[in-house]
Coordinates of C-alpha atoms in Angstrom, one line a residue:
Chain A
X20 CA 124.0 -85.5 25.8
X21 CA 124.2 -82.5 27.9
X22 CA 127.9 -80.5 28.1
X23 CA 128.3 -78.3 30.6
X24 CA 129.6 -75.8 28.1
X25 CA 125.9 -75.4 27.7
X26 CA 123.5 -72.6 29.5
X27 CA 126.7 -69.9 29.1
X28 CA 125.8 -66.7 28.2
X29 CA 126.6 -65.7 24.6
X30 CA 126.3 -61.6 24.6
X31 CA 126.7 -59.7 21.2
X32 CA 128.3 -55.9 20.0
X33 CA 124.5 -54.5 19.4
X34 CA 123.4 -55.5 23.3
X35 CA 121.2 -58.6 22.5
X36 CA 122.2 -62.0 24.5
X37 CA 121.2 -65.4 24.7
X38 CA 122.7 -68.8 26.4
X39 CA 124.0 -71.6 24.7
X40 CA 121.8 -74.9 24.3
X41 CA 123.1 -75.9 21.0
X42 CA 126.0 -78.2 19.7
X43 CA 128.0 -75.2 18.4
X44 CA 128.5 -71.5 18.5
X45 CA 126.7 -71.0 15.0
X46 CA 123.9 -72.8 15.7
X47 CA 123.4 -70.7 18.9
X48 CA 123.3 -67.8 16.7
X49 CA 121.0 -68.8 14.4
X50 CA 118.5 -70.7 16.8
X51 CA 118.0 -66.7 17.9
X52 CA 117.8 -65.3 14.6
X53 CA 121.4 -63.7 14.4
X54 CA 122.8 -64.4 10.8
X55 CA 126.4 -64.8 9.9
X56 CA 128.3 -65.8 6.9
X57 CA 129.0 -69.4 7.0
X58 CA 129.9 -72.1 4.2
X59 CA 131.9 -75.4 5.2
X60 CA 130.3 -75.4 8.9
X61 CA 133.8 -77.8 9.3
X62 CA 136.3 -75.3 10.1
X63 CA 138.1 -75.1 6.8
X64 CA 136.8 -72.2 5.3
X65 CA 137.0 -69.4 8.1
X66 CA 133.9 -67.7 6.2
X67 CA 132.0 -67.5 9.7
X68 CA 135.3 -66.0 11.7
X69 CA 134.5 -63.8 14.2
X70 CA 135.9 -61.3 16.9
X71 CA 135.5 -62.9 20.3
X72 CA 135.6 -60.0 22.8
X73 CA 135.6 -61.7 26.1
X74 CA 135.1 -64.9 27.2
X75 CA 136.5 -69.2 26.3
X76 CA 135.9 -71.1 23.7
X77 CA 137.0 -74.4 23.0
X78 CA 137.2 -76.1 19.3
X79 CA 135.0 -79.4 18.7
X80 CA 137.5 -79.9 15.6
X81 CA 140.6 -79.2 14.6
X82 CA 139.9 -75.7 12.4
X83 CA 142.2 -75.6 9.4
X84 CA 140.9 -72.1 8.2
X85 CA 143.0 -69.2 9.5
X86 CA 141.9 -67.4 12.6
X87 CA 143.6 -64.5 14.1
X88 CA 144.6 -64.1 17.5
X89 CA 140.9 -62.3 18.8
X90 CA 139.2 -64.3 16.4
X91 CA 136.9 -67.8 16.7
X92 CA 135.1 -69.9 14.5
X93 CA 131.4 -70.4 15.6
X94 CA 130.6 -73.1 13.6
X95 CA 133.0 -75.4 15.5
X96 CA 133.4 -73.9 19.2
X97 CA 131.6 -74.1 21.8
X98 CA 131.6 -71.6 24.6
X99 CA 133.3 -72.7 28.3
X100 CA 133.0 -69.5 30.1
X101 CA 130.2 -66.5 29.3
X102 CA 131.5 -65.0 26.2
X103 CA 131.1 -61.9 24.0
X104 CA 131.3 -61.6 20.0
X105 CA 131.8 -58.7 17.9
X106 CA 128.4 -59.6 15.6
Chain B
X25 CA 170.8 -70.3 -7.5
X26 CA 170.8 -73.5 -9.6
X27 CA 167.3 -75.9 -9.1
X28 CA 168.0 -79.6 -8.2
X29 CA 165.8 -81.9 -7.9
X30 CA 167.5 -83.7 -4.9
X31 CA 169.6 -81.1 -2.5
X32 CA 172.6 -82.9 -1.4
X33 CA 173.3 -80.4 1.4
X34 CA 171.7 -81.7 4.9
X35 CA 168.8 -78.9 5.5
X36 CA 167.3 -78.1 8.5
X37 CA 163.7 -77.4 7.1
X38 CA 162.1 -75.8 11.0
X39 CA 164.2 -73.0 9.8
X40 CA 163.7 -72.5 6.2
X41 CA 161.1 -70.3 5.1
X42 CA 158.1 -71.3 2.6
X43 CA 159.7 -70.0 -0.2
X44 CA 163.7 -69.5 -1.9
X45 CA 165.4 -71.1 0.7
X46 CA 167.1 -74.2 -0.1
X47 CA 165.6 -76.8 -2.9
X48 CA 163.2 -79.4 -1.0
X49 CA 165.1 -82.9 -0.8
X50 CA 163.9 -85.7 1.4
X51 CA 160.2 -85.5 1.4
X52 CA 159.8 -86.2 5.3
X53 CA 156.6 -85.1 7.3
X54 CA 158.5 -86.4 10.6
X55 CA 159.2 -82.3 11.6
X56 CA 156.9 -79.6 9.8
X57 CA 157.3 -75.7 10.6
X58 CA 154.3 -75.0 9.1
X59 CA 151.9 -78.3 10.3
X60 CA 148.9 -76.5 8.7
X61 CA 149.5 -77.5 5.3
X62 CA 150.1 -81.5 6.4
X63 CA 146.6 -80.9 7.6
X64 CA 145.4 -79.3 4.3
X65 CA 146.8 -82.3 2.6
X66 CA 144.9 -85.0 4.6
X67 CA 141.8 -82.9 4.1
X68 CA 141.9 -82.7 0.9
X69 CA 142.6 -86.1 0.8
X70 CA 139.5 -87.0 2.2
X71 CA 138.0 -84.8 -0.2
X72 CA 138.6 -87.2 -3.1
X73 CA 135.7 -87.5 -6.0
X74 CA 135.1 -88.4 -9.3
X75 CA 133.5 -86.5 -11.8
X76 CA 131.9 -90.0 -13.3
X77 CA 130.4 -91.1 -10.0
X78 CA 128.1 -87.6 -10.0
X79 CA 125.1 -89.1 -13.0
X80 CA 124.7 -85.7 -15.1
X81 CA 122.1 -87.5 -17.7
X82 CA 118.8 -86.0 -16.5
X83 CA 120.9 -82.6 -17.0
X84 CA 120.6 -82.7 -21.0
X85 CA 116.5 -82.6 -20.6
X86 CA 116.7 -79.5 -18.6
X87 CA 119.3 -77.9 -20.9
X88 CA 117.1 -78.3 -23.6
X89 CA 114.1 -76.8 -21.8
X90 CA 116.4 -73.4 -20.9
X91 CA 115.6 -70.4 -23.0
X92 CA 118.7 -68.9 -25.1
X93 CA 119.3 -66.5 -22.7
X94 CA 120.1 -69.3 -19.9
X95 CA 121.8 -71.1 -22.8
X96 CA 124.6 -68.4 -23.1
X97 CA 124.3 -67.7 -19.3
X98 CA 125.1 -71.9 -18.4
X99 CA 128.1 -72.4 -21.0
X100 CA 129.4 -68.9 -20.7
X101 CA 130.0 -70.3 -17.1
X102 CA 131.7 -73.3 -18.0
X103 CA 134.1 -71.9 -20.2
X104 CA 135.2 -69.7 -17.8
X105 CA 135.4 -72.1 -15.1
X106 CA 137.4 -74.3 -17.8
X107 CA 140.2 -71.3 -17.9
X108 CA 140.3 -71.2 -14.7
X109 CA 140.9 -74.7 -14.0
X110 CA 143.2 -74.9 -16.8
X111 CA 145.1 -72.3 -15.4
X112 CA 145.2 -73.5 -11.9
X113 CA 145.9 -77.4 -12.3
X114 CA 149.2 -76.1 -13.7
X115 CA 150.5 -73.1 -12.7
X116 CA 150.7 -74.0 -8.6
X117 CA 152.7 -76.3 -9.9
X118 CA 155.2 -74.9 -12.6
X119 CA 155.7 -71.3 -10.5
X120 CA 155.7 -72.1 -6.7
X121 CA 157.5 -75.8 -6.9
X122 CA 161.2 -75.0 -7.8
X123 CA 160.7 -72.1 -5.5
X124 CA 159.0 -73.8 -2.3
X125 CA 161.8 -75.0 0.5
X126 CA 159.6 -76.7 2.7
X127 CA 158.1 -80.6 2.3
X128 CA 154.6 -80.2 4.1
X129 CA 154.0 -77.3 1.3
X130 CA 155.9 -78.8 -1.9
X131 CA 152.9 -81.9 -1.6
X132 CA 150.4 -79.5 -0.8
X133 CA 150.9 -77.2 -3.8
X134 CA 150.7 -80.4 -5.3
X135 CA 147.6 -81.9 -4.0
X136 CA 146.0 -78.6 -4.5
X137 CA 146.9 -78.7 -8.5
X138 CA 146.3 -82.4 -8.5
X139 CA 142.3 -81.6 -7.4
X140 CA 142.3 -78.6 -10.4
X141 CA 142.6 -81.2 -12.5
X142 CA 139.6 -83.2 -11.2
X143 CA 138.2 -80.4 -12.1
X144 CA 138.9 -79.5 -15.2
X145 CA 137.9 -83.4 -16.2
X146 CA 134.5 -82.2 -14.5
X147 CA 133.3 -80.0 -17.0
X148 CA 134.3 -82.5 -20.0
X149 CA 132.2 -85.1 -18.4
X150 CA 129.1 -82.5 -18.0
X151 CA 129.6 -80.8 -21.3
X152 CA 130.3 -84.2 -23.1
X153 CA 126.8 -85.1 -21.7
X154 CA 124.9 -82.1 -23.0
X155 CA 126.6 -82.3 -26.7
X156 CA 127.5 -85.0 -28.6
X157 CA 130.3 -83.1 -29.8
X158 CA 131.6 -80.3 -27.4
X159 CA 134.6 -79.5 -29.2
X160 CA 133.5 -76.0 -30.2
X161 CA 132.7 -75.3 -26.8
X162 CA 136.1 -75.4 -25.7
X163 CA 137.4 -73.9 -29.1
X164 CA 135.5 -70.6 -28.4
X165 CA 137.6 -70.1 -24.4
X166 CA 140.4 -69.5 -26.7
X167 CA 138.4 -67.2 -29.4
X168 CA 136.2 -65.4 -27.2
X169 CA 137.3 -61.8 -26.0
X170 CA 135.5 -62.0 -22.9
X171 CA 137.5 -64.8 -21.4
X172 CA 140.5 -64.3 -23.2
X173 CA 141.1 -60.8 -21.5
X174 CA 140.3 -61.9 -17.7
X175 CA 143.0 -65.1 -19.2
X176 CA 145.4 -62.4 -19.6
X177 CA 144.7 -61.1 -16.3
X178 CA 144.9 -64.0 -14.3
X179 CA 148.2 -65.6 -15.5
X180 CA 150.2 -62.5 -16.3
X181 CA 151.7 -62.7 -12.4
X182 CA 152.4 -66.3 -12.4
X183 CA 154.1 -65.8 -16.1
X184 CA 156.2 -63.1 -14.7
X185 CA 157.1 -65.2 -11.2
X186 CA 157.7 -68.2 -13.5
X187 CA 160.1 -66.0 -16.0
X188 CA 161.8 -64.1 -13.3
X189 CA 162.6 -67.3 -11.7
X190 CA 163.7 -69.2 -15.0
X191 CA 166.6 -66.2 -15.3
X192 CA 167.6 -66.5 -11.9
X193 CA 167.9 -70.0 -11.7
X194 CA 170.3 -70.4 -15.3
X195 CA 171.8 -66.9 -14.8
X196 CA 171.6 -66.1 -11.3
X197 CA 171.3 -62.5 -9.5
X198 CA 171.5 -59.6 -12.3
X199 CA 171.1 -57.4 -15.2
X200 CA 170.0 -59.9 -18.2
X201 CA 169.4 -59.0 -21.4
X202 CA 166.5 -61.2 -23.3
X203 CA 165.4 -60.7 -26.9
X204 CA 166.1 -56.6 -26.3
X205 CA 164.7 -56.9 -22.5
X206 CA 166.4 -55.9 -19.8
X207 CA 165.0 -57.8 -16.7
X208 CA 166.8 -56.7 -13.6
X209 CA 166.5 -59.9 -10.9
X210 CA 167.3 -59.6 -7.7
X211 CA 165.6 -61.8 -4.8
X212 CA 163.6 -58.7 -3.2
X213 CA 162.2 -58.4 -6.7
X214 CA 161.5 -62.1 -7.1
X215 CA 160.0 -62.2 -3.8
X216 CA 157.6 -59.2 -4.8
X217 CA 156.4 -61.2 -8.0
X218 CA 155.8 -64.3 -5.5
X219 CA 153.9 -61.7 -3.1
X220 CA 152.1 -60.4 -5.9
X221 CA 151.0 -63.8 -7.8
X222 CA 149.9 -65.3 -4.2
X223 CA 147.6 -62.3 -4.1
X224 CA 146.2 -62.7 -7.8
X225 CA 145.6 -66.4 -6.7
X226 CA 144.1 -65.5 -3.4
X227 CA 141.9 -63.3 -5.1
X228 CA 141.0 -65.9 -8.0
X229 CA 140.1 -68.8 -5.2
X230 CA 138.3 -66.3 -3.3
X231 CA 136.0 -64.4 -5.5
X232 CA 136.4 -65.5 -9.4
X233 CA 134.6 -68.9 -9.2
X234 CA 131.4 -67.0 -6.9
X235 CA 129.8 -65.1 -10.4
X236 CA 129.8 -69.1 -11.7
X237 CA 128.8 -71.0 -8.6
X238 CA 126.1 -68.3 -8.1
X239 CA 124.2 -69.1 -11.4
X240 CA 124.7 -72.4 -10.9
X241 CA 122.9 -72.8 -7.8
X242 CA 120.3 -70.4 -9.0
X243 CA 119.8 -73.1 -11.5
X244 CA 119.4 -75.3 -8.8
X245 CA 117.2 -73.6 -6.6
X246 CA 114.6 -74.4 -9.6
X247 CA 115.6 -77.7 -9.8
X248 CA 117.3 -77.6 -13.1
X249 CA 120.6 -78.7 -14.0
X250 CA 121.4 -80.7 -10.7
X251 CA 124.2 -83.4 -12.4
X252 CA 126.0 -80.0 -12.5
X253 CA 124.9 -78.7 -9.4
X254 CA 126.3 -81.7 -7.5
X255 CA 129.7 -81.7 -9.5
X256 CA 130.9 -77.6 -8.8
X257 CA 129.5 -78.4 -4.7
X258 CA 131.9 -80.7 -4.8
X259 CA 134.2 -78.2 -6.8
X260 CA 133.5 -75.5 -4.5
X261 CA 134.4 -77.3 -1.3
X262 CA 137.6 -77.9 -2.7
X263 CA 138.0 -74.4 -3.2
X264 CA 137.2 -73.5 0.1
X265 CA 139.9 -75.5 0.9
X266 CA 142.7 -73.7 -1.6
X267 CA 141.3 -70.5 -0.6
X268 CA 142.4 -71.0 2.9
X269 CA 146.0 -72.1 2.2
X270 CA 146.8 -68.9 0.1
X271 CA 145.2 -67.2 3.2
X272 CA 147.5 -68.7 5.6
X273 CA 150.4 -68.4 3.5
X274 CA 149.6 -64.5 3.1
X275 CA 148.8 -64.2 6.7
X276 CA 151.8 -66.0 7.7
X277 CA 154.2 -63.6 5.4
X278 CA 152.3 -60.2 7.0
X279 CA 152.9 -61.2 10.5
X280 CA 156.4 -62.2 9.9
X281 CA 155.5 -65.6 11.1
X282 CA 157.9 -67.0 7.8
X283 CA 160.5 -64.8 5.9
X284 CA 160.8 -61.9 7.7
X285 CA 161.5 -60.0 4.3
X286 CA 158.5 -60.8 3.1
X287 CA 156.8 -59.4 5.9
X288 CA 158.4 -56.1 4.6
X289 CA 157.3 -56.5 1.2
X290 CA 154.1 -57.4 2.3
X291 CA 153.5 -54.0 3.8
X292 CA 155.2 -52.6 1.0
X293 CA 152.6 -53.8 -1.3
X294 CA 149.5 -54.0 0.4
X295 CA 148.3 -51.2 -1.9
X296 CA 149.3 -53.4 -5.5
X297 CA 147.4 -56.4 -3.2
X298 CA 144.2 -54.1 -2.8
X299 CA 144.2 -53.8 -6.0
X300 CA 144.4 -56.8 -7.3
X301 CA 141.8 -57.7 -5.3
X302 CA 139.7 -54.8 -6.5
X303 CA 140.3 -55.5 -10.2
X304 CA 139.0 -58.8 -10.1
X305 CA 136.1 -57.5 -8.6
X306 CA 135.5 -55.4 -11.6
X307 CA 136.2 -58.0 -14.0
X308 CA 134.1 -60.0 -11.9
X309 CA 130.9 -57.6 -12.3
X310 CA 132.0 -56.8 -16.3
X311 CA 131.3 -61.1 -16.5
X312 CA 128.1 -60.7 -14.9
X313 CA 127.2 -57.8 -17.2
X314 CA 128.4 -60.1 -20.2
X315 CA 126.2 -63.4 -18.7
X316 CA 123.6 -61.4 -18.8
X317 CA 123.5 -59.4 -21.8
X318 CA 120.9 -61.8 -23.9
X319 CA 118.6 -61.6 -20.8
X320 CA 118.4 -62.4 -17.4
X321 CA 117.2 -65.9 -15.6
X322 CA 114.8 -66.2 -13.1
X323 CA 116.1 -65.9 -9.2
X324 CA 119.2 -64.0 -10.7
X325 CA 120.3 -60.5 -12.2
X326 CA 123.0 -58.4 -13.1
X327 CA 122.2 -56.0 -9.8
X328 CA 122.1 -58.7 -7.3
X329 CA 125.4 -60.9 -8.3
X330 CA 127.2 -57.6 -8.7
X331 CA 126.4 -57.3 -4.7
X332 CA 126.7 -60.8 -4.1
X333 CA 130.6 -59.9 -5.5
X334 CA 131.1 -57.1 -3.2
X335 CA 129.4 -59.0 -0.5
X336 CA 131.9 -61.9 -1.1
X337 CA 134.9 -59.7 -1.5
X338 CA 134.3 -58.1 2.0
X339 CA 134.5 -61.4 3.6
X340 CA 137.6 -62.2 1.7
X341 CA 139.2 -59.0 1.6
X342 CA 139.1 -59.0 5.8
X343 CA 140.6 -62.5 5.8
X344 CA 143.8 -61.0 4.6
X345 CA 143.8 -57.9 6.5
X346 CA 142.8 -55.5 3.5
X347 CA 139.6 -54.1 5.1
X348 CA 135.8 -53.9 3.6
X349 CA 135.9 -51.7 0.9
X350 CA 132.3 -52.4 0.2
X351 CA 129.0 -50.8 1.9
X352 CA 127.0 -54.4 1.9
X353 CA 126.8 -55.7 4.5
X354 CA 124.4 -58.7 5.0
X355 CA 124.2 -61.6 2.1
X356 CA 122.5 -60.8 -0.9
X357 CA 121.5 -64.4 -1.8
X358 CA 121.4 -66.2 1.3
X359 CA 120.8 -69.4 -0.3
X360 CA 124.2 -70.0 -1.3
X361 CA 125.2 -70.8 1.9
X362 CA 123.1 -74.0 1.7
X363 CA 124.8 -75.3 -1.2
X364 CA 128.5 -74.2 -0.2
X365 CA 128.0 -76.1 3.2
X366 CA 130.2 -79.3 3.1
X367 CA 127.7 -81.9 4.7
X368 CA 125.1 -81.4 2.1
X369 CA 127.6 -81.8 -0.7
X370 CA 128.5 -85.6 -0.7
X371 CA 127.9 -88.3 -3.3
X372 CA 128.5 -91.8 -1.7
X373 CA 126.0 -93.1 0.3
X374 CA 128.2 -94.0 2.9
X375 CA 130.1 -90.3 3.4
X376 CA 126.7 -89.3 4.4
X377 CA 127.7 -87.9 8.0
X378 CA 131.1 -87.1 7.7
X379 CA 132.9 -85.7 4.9
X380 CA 136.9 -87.2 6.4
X381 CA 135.4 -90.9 7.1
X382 CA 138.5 -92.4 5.7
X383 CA 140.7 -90.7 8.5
X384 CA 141.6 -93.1 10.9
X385 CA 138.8 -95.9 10.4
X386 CA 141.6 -98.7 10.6
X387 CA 141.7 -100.0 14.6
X388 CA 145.0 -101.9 14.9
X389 CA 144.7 -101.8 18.4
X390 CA 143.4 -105.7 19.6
X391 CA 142.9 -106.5 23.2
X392 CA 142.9 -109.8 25.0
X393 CA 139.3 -109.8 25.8
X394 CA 138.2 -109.0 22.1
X395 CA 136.9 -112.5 21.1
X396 CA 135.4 -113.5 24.6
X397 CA 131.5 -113.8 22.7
X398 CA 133.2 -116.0 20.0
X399 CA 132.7 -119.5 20.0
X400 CA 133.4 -122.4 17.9

């Protein structure tokens, strides 16, 4: 199924950007190589939070980990507009 | 102020804060301040296991195959873990429950005891498997120096919450003297004993168990020991899951999203927090020095889960706004990951794609046109 949350442009801190074809932010990252901390990939550990600089996102799940107010979960959001992380 | 166990004043509990407001009476999940830890419950909920439906036979075959070394390094692990279950299937409970004023978080603290103790039947079930008689296992936790002094560690700020709040609730506010002790209690310094202890267990969710789960997957990565491998996934997820309620709770006290004093003592004592957090970093490395004293197992040394630690603490230390104190900065053994991930973790067949499948599976809903292919 495609989203149209899909083909948005997911820009990083160092420069590097890609667009998003995958079900989740994380998976994004790691489909281009970018590694970050992750354990429950469900939301309820928050060891993937991290900074989102510009940009939407929107939860595919409920996330019971804590997230500060600049911060996302990528193993469970997807983006909706162009966004930028701090990674 | 007095505990009973059934308030009779009406209590408004959207204003109350988490903890040393008014006694919890009707346990009602109609109105929650804090929703987050109603979720938490349900989650764990879904969570439930059994140590006896994970089959730990083939694991006495490879236990026997393990050198010495890998011996000590396996049961040194269990014991710890043992304490620390021991420690948390009770204290949750006996510290923060004739303290906590709010309903969603009195059967959360609970729930999250009630899974320590899964736990701790855990490692009877595995250790009962690999000796015919354990017993001297479990005698040594209390004999051996090792875990008896990070023991002392870990429950000396739940022992002093838990004492401070015994006086205040038969004598009330005041100087008391006990056996020659003077213990001054007020509620600023009851609070900063609850501030404290939620650190020491934020710091024990979040970084005590990694030293364990470590070797144990590093077992696993050479397929050895996987009974045991399956059980502590299983008891890691869950404390993933613990770890993030002491986070929220810490988080919610610093941005003075609860008791607004306690977002004064938290600032007050960030620097006791750090170092908290810091000393169980140390003790952390000291037990990975002490696993591996009798020599080291393949896939895994001293050097590498001393980083993993720091590594971990990083992560954990940000969560809670304390900062990186470490210089590593990408994941010393990226394979943990694989086995802290919650999908691959399940035991019944049917859990196989999601983890919460017993979350709203009952449809009550019937519509007219529901039987139109029947026929008789």
């Amino acid at each position: 199924m495609t989203t149209p949350t899909k083909g948005r442009m997911i820009r990083l801190s160092d420069g590097s950007a890609f667009s998003s074809s995958k079900d989740t932010i994380l998976e994004d990252l790691e489909e281009n190589n970018v590694t970050l901390e992750y354990h429950c990939r469900e939301g309820f550990c928050g060891a993937c939070r991290c900074k989102l600089i510009s940009g939407e996102v929107d939860y595919t799940i409920d996330p019971l980990a804590f997230i500060d107010d600049d911060e996302i979960l990528p193993c469970c959001t997807i983006p909706l507009t162009d966004i930028m992380l701090d990674i | 102020m007095k505990y009973t166990t059934f308030n009779q004043q009406p209590t408004d509990f959207m204003v109350e804060p988490m903890f040393f407001g008014n006694p919890v009476n009707v346990a009602r999940y109609d109105q929650q301040k804090h929703a987050i830890f109603e979720k938490l419950i349900e989650k764990q909920i879904s969570f439930f296991w059994r140590p006896e439906e994970v089959d730990v036979s083939k694991d006495r075959m490879d236990f026997q195959s393990l050198s010495e070394a890998e011996k000590h390094i396996f049961i040194s692990n269990l014991k710890y873990q043992t304490l620390l279950d021991s420690v948390q299937g009770r204290s949750p409970n006996i510290a923060l429950l004739p303290i906590v004023s709010l309903p969603e978080l009195e059967t959360w603290i609970e729930t999250w005891s009630f899974f320590e103790t899964i736990h701790s039947r855990s490692y009877t079930h595995i250790l009962r498997n690999l000796f015919t008689d354990p017993s001297h296992v479990f005698d040594d936790i209390i004999a051996n120096d090792e875990i008896k002094r990070r023991a002392a560690d870990i429950s000396k700020y739940y022992d002093a919450l838990i004492f401070a709040t015994q006086l205040w609730q038969t004598q009330g506010e005041g100087t008391h003297v006990v056996d020659g002790e003077t213990h001054v209690i007020n509620m600023r310094e009851l609070k900063k004993k609850l501030y404290l202890c939620m650190n020491s267990v934020n710091a024990l969710e979040a970084i005590r168990f990694y030293v364990s789960f470590a070797c144990t997957f590093a077992f696993a990565e050479r397929k050895l020991m996987e009974g045991n491998s399956k059980i502590i996934r299983l008891i890691a997820r869950d404390e993933n899951l613990h770890l993030t309620s002491t986070q929220h709770i810490l988080n919610l006290w610093a941005k003075g999203k609860d008791d607004p004093e306690m977002a004064e003592i938290a600032a007050e004592c960030e620097e006791e927090a750090r170092e908290i957090f810091l000393n169980a970093v140390q003790q952390e490395k000291e037990w990975a020095h002490y696993l591996f004293a009798n020599g080291s197992m393949i896939g895994l040394n001293e050097d590498i889960l001393c980083q993993y630690v720091e590594y971990i603490a990083n992560q954990r230390m940000a969560a809670i706004g304390l900062g990186q104190p470490f210089d590593v900065s990408s994941n010393p053994l990226p394979w943990m990951n694989n086995y802290l991930n919650s999908d691959n973790v399940q035991v019944a067949p049917q859990e196989s794609e999601i983890s919460s499948y017993l979350v709203g599976q009952i449809d009550s809903e019937v519509s007219a046109d529901d039987f139109d292919e029947f026929e008789l």
